[in-house]
Coordinates of N, CA and C in Angstrom, one line a residue:
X29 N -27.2 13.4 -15.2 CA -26.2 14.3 -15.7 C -25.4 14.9 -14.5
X30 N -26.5 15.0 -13.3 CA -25.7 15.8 -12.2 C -24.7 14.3 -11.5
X31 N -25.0 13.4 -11.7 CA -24.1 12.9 -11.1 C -23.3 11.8 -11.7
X32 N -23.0 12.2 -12.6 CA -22.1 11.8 -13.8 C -22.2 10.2 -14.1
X33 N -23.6 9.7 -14.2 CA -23.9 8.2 -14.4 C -24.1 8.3 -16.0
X34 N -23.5 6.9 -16.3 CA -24.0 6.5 -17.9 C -25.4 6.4 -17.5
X35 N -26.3 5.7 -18.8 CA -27.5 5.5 -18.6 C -28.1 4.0 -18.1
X36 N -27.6 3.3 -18.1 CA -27.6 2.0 -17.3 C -27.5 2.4 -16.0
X37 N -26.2 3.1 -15.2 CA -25.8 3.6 -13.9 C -26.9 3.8 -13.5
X38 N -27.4 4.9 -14.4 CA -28.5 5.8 -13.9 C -30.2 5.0 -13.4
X39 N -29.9 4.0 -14.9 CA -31.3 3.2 -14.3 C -30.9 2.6 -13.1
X40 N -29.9 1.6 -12.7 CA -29.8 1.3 -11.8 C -30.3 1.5 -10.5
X41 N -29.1 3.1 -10.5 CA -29.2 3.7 -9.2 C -30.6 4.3 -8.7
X42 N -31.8 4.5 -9.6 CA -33.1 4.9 -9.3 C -34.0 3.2 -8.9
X43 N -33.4 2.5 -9.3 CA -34.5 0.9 -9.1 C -33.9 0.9 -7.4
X44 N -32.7 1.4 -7.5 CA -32.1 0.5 -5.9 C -33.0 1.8 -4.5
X45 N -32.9 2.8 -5.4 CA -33.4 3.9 -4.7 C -34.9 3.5 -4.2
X46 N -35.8 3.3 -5.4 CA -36.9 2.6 -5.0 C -37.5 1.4 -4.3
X47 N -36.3 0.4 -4.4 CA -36.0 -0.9 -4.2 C -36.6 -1.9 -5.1
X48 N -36.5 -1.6 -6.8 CA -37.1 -1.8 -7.6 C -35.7 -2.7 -7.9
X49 N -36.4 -4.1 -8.6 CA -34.6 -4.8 -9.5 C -34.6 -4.3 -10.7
X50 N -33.9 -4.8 -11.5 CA -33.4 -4.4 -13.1 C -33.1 -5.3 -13.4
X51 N -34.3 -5.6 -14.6 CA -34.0 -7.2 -15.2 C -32.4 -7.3 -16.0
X52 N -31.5 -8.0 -15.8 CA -30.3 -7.9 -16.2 C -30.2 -9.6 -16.6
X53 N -29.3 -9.5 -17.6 CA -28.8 -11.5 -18.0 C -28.2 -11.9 -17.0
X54 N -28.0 -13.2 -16.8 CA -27.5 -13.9 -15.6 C -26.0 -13.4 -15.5
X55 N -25.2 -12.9 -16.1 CA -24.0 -12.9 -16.2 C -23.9 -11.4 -15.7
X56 N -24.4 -10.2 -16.1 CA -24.1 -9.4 -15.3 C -24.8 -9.1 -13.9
X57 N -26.0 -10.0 -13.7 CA -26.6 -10.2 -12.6 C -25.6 -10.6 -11.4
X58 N -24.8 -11.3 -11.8 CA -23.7 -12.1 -11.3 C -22.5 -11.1 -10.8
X59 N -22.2 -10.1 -11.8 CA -21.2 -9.3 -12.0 C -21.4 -8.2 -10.7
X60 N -23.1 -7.7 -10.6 CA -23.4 -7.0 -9.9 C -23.5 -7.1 -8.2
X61 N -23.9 -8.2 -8.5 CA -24.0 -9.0 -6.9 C -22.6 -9.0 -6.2
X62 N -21.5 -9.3 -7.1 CA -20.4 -9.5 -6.6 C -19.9 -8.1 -6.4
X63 N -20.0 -7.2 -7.3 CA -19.8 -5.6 -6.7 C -20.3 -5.3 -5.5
X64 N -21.4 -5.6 -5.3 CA -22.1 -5.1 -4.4 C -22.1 -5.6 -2.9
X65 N -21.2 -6.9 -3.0 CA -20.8 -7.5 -1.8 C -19.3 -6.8 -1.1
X66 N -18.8 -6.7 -2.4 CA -17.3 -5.8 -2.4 C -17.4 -4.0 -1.7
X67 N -19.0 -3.2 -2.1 CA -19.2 -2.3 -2.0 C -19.0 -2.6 -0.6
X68 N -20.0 -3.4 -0.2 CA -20.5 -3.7 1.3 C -19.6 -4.3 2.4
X69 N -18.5 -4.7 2.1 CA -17.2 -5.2 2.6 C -16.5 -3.8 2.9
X70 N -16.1 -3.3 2.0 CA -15.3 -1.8 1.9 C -15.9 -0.8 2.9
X71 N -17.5 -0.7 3.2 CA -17.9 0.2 3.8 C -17.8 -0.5 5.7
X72 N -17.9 -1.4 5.6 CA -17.6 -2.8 7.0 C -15.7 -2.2 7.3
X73 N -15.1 -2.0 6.3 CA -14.0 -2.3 6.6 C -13.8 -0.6 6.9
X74 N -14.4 0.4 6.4 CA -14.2 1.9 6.4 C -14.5 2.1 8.1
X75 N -15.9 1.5 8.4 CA -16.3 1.5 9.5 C -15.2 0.7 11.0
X76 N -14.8 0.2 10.4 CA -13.6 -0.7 11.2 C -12.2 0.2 11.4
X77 N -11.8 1.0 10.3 CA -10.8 1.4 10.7 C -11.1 2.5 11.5
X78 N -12.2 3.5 10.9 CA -12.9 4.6 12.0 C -13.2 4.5 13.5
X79 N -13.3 3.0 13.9 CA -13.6 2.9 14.9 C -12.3 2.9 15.5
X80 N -11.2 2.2 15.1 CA -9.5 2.1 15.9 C -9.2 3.1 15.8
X81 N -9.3 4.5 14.5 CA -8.5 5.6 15.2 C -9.2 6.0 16.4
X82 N -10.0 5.5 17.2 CA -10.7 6.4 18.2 C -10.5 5.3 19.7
X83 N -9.9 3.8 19.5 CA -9.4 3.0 20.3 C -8.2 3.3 21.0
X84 N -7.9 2.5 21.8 CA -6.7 2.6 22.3 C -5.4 2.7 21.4
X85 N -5.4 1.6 20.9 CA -4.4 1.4 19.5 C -4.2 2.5 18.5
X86 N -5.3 3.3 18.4 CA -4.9 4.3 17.5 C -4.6 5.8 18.0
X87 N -4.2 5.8 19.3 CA -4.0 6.9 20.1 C -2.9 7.9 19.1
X88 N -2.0 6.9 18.4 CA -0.8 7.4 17.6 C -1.2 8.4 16.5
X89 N -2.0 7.5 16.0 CA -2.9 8.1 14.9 C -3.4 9.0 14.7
X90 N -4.1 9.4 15.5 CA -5.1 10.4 15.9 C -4.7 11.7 16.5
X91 N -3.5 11.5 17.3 CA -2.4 12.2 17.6 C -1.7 12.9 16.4
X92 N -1.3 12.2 15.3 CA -0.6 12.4 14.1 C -1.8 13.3 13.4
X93 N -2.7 12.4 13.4 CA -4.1 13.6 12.0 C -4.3 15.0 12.6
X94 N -4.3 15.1 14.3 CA -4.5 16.0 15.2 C -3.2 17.4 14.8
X95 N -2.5 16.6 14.8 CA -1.3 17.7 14.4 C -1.0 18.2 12.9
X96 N -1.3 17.6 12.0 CA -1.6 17.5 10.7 C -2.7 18.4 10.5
X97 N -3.5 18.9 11.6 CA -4.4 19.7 11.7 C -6.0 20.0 11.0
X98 N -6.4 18.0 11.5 CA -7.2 17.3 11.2 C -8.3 17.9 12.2
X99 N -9.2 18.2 12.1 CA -10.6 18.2 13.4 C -11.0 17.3 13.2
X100 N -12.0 17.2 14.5 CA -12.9 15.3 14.4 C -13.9 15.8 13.7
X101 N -14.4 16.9 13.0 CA -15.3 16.8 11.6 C -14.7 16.8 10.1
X102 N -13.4 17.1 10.7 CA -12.8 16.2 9.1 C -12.8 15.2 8.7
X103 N -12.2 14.3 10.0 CA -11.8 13.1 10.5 C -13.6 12.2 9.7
X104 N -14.3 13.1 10.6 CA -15.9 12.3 10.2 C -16.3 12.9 8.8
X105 N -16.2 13.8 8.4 CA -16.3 14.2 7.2 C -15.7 13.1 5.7
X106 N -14.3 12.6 6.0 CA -13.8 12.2 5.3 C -13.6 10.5 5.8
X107 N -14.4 10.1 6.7 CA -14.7 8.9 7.2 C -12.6 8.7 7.5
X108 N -11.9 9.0 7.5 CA -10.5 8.9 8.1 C -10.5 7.9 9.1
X109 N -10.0 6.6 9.2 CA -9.3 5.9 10.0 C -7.4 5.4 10.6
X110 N -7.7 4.1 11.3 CA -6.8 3.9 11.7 C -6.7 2.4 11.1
X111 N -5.5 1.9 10.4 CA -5.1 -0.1 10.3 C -4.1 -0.1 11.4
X112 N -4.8 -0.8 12.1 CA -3.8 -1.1 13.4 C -2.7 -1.9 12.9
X113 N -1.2 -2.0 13.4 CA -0.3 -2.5 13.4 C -0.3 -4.1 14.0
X114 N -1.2 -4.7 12.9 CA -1.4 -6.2 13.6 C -1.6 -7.2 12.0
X115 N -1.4 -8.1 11.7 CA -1.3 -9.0 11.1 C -2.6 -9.6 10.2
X116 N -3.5 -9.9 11.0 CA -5.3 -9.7 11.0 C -6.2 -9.4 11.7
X117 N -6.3 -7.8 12.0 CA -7.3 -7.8 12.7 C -8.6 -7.5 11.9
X118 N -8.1 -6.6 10.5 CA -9.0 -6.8 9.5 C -9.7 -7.9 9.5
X119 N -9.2 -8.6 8.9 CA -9.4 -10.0 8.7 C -10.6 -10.4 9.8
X120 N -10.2 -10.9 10.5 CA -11.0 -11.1 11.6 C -11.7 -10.8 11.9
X121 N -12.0 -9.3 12.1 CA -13.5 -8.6 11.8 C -14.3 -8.7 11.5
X122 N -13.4 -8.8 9.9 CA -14.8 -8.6 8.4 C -15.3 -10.2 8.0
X123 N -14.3 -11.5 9.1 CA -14.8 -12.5 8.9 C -16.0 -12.9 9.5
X124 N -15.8 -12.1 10.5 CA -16.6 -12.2 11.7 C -18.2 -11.8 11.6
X125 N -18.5 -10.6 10.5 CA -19.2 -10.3 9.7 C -20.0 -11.3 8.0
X126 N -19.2 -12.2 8.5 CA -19.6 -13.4 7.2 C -18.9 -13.0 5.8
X127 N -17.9 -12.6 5.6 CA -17.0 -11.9 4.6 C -16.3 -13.4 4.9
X128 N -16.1 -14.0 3.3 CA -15.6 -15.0 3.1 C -14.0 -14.9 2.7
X129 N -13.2 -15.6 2.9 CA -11.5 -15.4 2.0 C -11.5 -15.1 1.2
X130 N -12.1 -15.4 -0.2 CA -12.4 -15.1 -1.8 C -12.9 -13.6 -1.8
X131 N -13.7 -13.4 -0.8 CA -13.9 -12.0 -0.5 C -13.2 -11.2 -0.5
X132 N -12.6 -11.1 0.6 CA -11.3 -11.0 0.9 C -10.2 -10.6 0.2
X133 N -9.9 -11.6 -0.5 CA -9.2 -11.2 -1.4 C -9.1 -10.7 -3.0
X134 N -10.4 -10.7 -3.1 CA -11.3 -10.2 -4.3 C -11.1 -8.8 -4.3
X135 N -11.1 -8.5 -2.8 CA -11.8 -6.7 -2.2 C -9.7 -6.3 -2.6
X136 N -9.1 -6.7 -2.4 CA -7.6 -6.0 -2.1 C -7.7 -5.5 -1.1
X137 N -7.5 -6.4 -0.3 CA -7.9 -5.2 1.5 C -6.8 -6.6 1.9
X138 N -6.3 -7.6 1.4 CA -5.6 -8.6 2.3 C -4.4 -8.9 0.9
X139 N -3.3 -9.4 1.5 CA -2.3 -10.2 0.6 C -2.3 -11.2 0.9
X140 N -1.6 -12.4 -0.4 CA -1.8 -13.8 0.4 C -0.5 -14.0 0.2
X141 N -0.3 -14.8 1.2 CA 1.0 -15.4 1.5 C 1.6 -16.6 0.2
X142 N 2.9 -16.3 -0.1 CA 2.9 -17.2 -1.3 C 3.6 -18.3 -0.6
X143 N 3.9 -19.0 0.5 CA 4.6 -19.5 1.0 C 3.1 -20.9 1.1
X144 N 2.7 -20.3 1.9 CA 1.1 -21.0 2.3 C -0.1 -20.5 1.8
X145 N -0.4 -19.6 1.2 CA -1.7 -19.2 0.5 C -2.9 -18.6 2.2
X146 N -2.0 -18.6 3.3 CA -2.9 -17.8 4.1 C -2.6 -16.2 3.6
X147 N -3.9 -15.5 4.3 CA -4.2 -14.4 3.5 C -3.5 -13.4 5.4
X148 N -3.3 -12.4 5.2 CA -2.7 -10.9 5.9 C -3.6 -9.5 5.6
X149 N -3.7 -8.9 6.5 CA -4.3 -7.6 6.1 C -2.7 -6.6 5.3
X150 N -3.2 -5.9 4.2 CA -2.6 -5.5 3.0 C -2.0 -3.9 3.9
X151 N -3.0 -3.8 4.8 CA -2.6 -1.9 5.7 C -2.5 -2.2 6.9
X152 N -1.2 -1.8 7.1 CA -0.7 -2.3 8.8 C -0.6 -1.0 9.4
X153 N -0.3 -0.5 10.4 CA 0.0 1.1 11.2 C -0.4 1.8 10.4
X154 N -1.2 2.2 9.7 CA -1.3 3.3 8.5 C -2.4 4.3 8.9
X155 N -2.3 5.8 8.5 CA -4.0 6.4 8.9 C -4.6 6.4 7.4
X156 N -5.6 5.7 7.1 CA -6.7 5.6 6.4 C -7.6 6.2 5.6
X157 N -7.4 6.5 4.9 CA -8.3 7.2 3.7 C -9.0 6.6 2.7
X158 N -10.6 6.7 3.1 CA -11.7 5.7 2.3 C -11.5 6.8 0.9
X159 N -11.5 5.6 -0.2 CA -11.8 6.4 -1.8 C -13.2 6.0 -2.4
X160 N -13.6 7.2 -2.1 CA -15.2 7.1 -2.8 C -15.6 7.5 -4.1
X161 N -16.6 6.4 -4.7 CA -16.8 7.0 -6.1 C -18.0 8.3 -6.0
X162 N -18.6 8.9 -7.1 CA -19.7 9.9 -7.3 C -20.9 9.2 -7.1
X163 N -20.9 7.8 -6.4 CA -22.1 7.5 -6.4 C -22.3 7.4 -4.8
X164 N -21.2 7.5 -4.1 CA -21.0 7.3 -2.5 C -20.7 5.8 -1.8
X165 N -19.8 5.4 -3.2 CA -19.3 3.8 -2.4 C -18.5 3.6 -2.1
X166 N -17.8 2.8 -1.3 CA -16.2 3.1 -1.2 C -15.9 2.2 -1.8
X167 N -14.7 2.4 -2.5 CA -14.2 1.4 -3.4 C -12.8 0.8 -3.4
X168 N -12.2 1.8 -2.8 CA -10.5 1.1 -2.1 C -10.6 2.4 -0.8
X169 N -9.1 2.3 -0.6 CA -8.3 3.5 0.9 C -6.9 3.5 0.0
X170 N -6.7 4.6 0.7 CA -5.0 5.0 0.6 C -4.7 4.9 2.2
X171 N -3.2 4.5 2.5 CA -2.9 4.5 3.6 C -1.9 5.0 3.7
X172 N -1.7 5.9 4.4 CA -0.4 6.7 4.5 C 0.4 5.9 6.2
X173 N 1.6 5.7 6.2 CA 2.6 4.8 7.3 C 2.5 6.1 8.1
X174 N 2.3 5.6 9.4 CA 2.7 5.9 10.8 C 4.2 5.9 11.3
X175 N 5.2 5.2 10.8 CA 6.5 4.7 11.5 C 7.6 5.2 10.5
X176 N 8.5 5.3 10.8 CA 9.6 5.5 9.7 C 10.6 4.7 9.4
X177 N 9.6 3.9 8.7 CA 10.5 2.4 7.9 C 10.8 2.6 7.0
X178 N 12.2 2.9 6.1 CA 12.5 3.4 5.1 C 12.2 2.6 4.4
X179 N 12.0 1.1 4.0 CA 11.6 0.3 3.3 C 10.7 0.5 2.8
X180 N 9.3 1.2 3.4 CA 8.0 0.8 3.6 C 7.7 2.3 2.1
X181 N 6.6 2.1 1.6 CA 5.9 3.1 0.5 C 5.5 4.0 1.8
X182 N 5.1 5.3 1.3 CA 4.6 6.6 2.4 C 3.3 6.3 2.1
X183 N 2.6 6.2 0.9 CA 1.6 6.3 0.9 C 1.2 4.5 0.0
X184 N -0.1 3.8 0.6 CA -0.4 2.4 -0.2 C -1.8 3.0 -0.5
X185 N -1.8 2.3 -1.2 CA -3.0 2.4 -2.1 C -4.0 1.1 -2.6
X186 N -5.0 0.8 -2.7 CA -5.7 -0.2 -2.9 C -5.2 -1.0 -4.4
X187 N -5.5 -2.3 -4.7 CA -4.7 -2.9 -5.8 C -6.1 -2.4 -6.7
X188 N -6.1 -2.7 -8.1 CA -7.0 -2.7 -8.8 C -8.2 -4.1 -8.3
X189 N -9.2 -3.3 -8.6 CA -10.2 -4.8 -8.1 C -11.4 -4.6 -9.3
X190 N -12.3 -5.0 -9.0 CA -13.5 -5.0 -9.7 C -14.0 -3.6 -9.3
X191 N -14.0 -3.0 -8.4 CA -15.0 -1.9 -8.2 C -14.1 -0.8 -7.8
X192 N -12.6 -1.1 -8.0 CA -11.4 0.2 -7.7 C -10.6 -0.2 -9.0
X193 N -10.7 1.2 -9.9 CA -9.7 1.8 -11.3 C -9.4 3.1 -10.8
X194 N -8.1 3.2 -10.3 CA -7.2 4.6 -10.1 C -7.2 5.2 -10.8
X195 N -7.2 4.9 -12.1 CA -7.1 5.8 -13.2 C -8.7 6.4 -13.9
X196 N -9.7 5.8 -12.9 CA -11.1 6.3 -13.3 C -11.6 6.9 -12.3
X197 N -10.8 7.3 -11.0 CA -11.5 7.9 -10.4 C -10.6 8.8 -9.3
X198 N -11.4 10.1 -8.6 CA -10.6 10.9 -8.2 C -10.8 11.2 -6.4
X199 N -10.0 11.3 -5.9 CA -10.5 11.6 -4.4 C -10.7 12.6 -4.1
X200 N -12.3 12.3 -3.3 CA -13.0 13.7 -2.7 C -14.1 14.1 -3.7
X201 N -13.8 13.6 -5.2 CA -14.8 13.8 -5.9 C -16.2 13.8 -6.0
X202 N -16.6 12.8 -4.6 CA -17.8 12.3 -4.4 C -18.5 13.7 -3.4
X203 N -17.5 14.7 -2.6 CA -17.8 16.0 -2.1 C -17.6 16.9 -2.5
X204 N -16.6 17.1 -3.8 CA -16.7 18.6 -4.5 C -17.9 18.5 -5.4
X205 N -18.5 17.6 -6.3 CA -19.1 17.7 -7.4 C -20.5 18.5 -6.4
X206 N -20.5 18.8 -5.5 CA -21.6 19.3 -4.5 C -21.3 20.6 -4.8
X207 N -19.7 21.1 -4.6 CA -19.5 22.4 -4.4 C -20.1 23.2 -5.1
X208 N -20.5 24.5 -4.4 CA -21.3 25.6 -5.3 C -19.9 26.5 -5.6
X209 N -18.8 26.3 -5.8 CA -17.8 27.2 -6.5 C -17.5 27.4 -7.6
X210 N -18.5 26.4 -8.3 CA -18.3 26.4 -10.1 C -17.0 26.1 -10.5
X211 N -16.1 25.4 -9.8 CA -14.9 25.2 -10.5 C -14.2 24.2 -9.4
X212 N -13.6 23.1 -10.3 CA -12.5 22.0 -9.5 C -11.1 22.7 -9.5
X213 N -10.6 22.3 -8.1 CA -9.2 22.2 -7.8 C -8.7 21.3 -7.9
X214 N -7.6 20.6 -8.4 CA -6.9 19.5 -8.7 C -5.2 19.4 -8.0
X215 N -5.3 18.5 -6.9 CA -4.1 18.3 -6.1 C -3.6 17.1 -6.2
X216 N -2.5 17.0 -5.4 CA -1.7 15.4 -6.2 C -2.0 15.0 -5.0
X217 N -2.2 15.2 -3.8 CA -2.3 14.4 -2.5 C -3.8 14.1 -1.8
X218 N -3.8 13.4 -0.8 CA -5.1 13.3 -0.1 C -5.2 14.3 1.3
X219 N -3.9 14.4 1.9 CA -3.8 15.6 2.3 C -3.9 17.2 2.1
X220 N -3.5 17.1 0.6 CA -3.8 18.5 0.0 C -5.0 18.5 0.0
X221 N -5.7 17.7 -0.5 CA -7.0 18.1 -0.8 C -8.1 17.9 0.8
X222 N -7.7 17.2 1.7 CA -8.1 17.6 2.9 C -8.0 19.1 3.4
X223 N -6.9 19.5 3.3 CA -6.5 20.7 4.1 C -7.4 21.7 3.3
X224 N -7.4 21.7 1.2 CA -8.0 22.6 0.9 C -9.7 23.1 1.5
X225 N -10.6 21.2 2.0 CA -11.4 21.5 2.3 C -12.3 22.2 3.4
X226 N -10.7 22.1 4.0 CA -11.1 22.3 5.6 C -11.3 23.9 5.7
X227 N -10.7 24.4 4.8 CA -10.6 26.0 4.5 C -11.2 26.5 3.4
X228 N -12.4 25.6 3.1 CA -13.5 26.5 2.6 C -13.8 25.9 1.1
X229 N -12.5 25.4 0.4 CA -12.4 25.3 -1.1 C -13.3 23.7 -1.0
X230 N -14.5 23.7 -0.9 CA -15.2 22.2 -0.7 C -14.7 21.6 -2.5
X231 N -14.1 22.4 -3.1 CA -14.1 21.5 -4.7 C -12.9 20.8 -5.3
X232 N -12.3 21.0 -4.1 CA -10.5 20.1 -3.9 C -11.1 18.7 -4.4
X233 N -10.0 17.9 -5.3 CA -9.8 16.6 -5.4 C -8.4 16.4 -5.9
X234 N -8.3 15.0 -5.5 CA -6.9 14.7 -6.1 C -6.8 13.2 -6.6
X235 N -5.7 13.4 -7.4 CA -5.6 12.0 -7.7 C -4.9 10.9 -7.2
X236 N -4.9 9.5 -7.8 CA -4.8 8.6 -7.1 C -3.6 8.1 -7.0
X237 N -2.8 8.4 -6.9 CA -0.9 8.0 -7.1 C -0.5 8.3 -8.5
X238 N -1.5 8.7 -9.6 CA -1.5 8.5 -11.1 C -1.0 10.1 -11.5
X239 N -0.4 10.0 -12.6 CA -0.6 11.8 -13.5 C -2.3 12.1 -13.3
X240 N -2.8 12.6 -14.2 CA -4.0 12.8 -14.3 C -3.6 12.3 -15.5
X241 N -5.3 11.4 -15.6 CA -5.4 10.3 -16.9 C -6.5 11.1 -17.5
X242 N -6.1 10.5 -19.1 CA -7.7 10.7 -20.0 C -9.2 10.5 -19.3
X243 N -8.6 9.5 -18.3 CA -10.4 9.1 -17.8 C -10.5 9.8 -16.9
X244 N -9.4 9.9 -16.1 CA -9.7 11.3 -14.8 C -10.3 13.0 -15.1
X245 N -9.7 13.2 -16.8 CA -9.9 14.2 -17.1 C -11.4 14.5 -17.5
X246 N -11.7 13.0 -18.7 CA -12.7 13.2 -18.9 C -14.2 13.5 -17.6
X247 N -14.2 12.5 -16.4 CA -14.4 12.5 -15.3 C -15.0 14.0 -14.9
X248 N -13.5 14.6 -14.8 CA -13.5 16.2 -14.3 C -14.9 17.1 -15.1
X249 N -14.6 16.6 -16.7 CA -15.6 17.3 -17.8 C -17.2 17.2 -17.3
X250 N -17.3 15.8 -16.7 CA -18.7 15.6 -16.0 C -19.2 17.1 -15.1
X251 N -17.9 17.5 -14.4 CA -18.7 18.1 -13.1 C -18.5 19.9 -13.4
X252 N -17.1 20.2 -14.1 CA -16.6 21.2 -14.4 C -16.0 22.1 -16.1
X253 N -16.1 23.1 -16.5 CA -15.2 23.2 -17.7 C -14.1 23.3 -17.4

């Protein structure tokens, strides 16, 4: 109840805890494996961008979160990175890690080229915001642009995948449902809801480029009246 799992979730999440399996049919057995490669991709790739805001390449970045009036315990608090301004460095990383193309492009972390079907990382110059569920996985990022290319979206957001529905879930939600303030804040930005936490309000969340949806709301009913 405290952490807003159906009752399957729940069995689940106590077998993995224990390192117990859960006899499941071959088909969601299948389903789950593949989530959980995707989970494990996302946190490789969280870890990846965290490391470039703190490289050379992300001096810009860091510079920008810094003024924006980011600390390095927010920064690490909210796992905040850097997508370098390069073509595949994603890519190359997370290949490098045994993350296959189909992976890849399974996860929404790459676009593919419709010209040739080679694949591109999807977040170029952007500072990075991992979106975690209530269970602590990461499941997409939002990227907000570094440069002022009027073409370009301000903020990108992860595509729908198997393990990311914008409309089922909320950012930051995985650290307010902690808060002892008995009551959620609801902001439209990932910035808002940074800044609210940084000053105390730990029960800031916001949503995902979306109004707030039935399922977001319902969601909210999990942790708050």
């Amino acid at each position: 109840e405290l952490e807003g799992l159906s009752y399957g979730d729940a069995v689940r999440s106590l077998a993995q805890r224990a390192g117990l399996e859960v006899p499941e049919d071959e088909q969601y057995q299948s389903r789950y494996k593949q989530q959980e490669r995707l989970w494990a991709l996302h946190k490789d790739a969280a870890r990846f961008f965290h490391s470039q805001l703190y490289s050379p390449l992300g001096t810009e970045a860091l510079a920008y979160a810094q003024k924006r009036g980011m600390p390095q315990k927010i920064l690490t608090a909210f796992g905040i990175g850097y997508a370098p301004d390069s073509w595949d460095s994603l890519v190359r990383a997370m290949k490098q890690k045994g993350y296959t193309e189909q992976e890849l492009k399974d996860s929404g972390l790459v676009t593919v080229s419709q010209k040739n079907g080679n694949i591109f990382d999807r977040f170029r110059d952007r500072l990075m915001f991992p979106i975690i569920d209530v269970r602590g996985n990461i499941i997409g990022f939002g990227g907000r642009i570094l440069n002022n290319d009027p073409n370009a979206a301000k903020y990108l957001n992860s595509p729908e995948t198997l393990i990311f529905n914008k409309r089922k879930n909320l950012f930051a939600l995985n650290l307010a449902k902690k808060s002892k303030l008995g009551y959620i804040i609801l902001v439209e930005g990932y910035m808002d809801a940074i800044s609210l936490h940084q000053y105390g309000f730990d029960c800031a969340v916001a949503s995902l480029g979306t109004a707030l949806t039935e399922d977001g709301a319902t969601l909210l009913s999990r942790y708050t009246e």
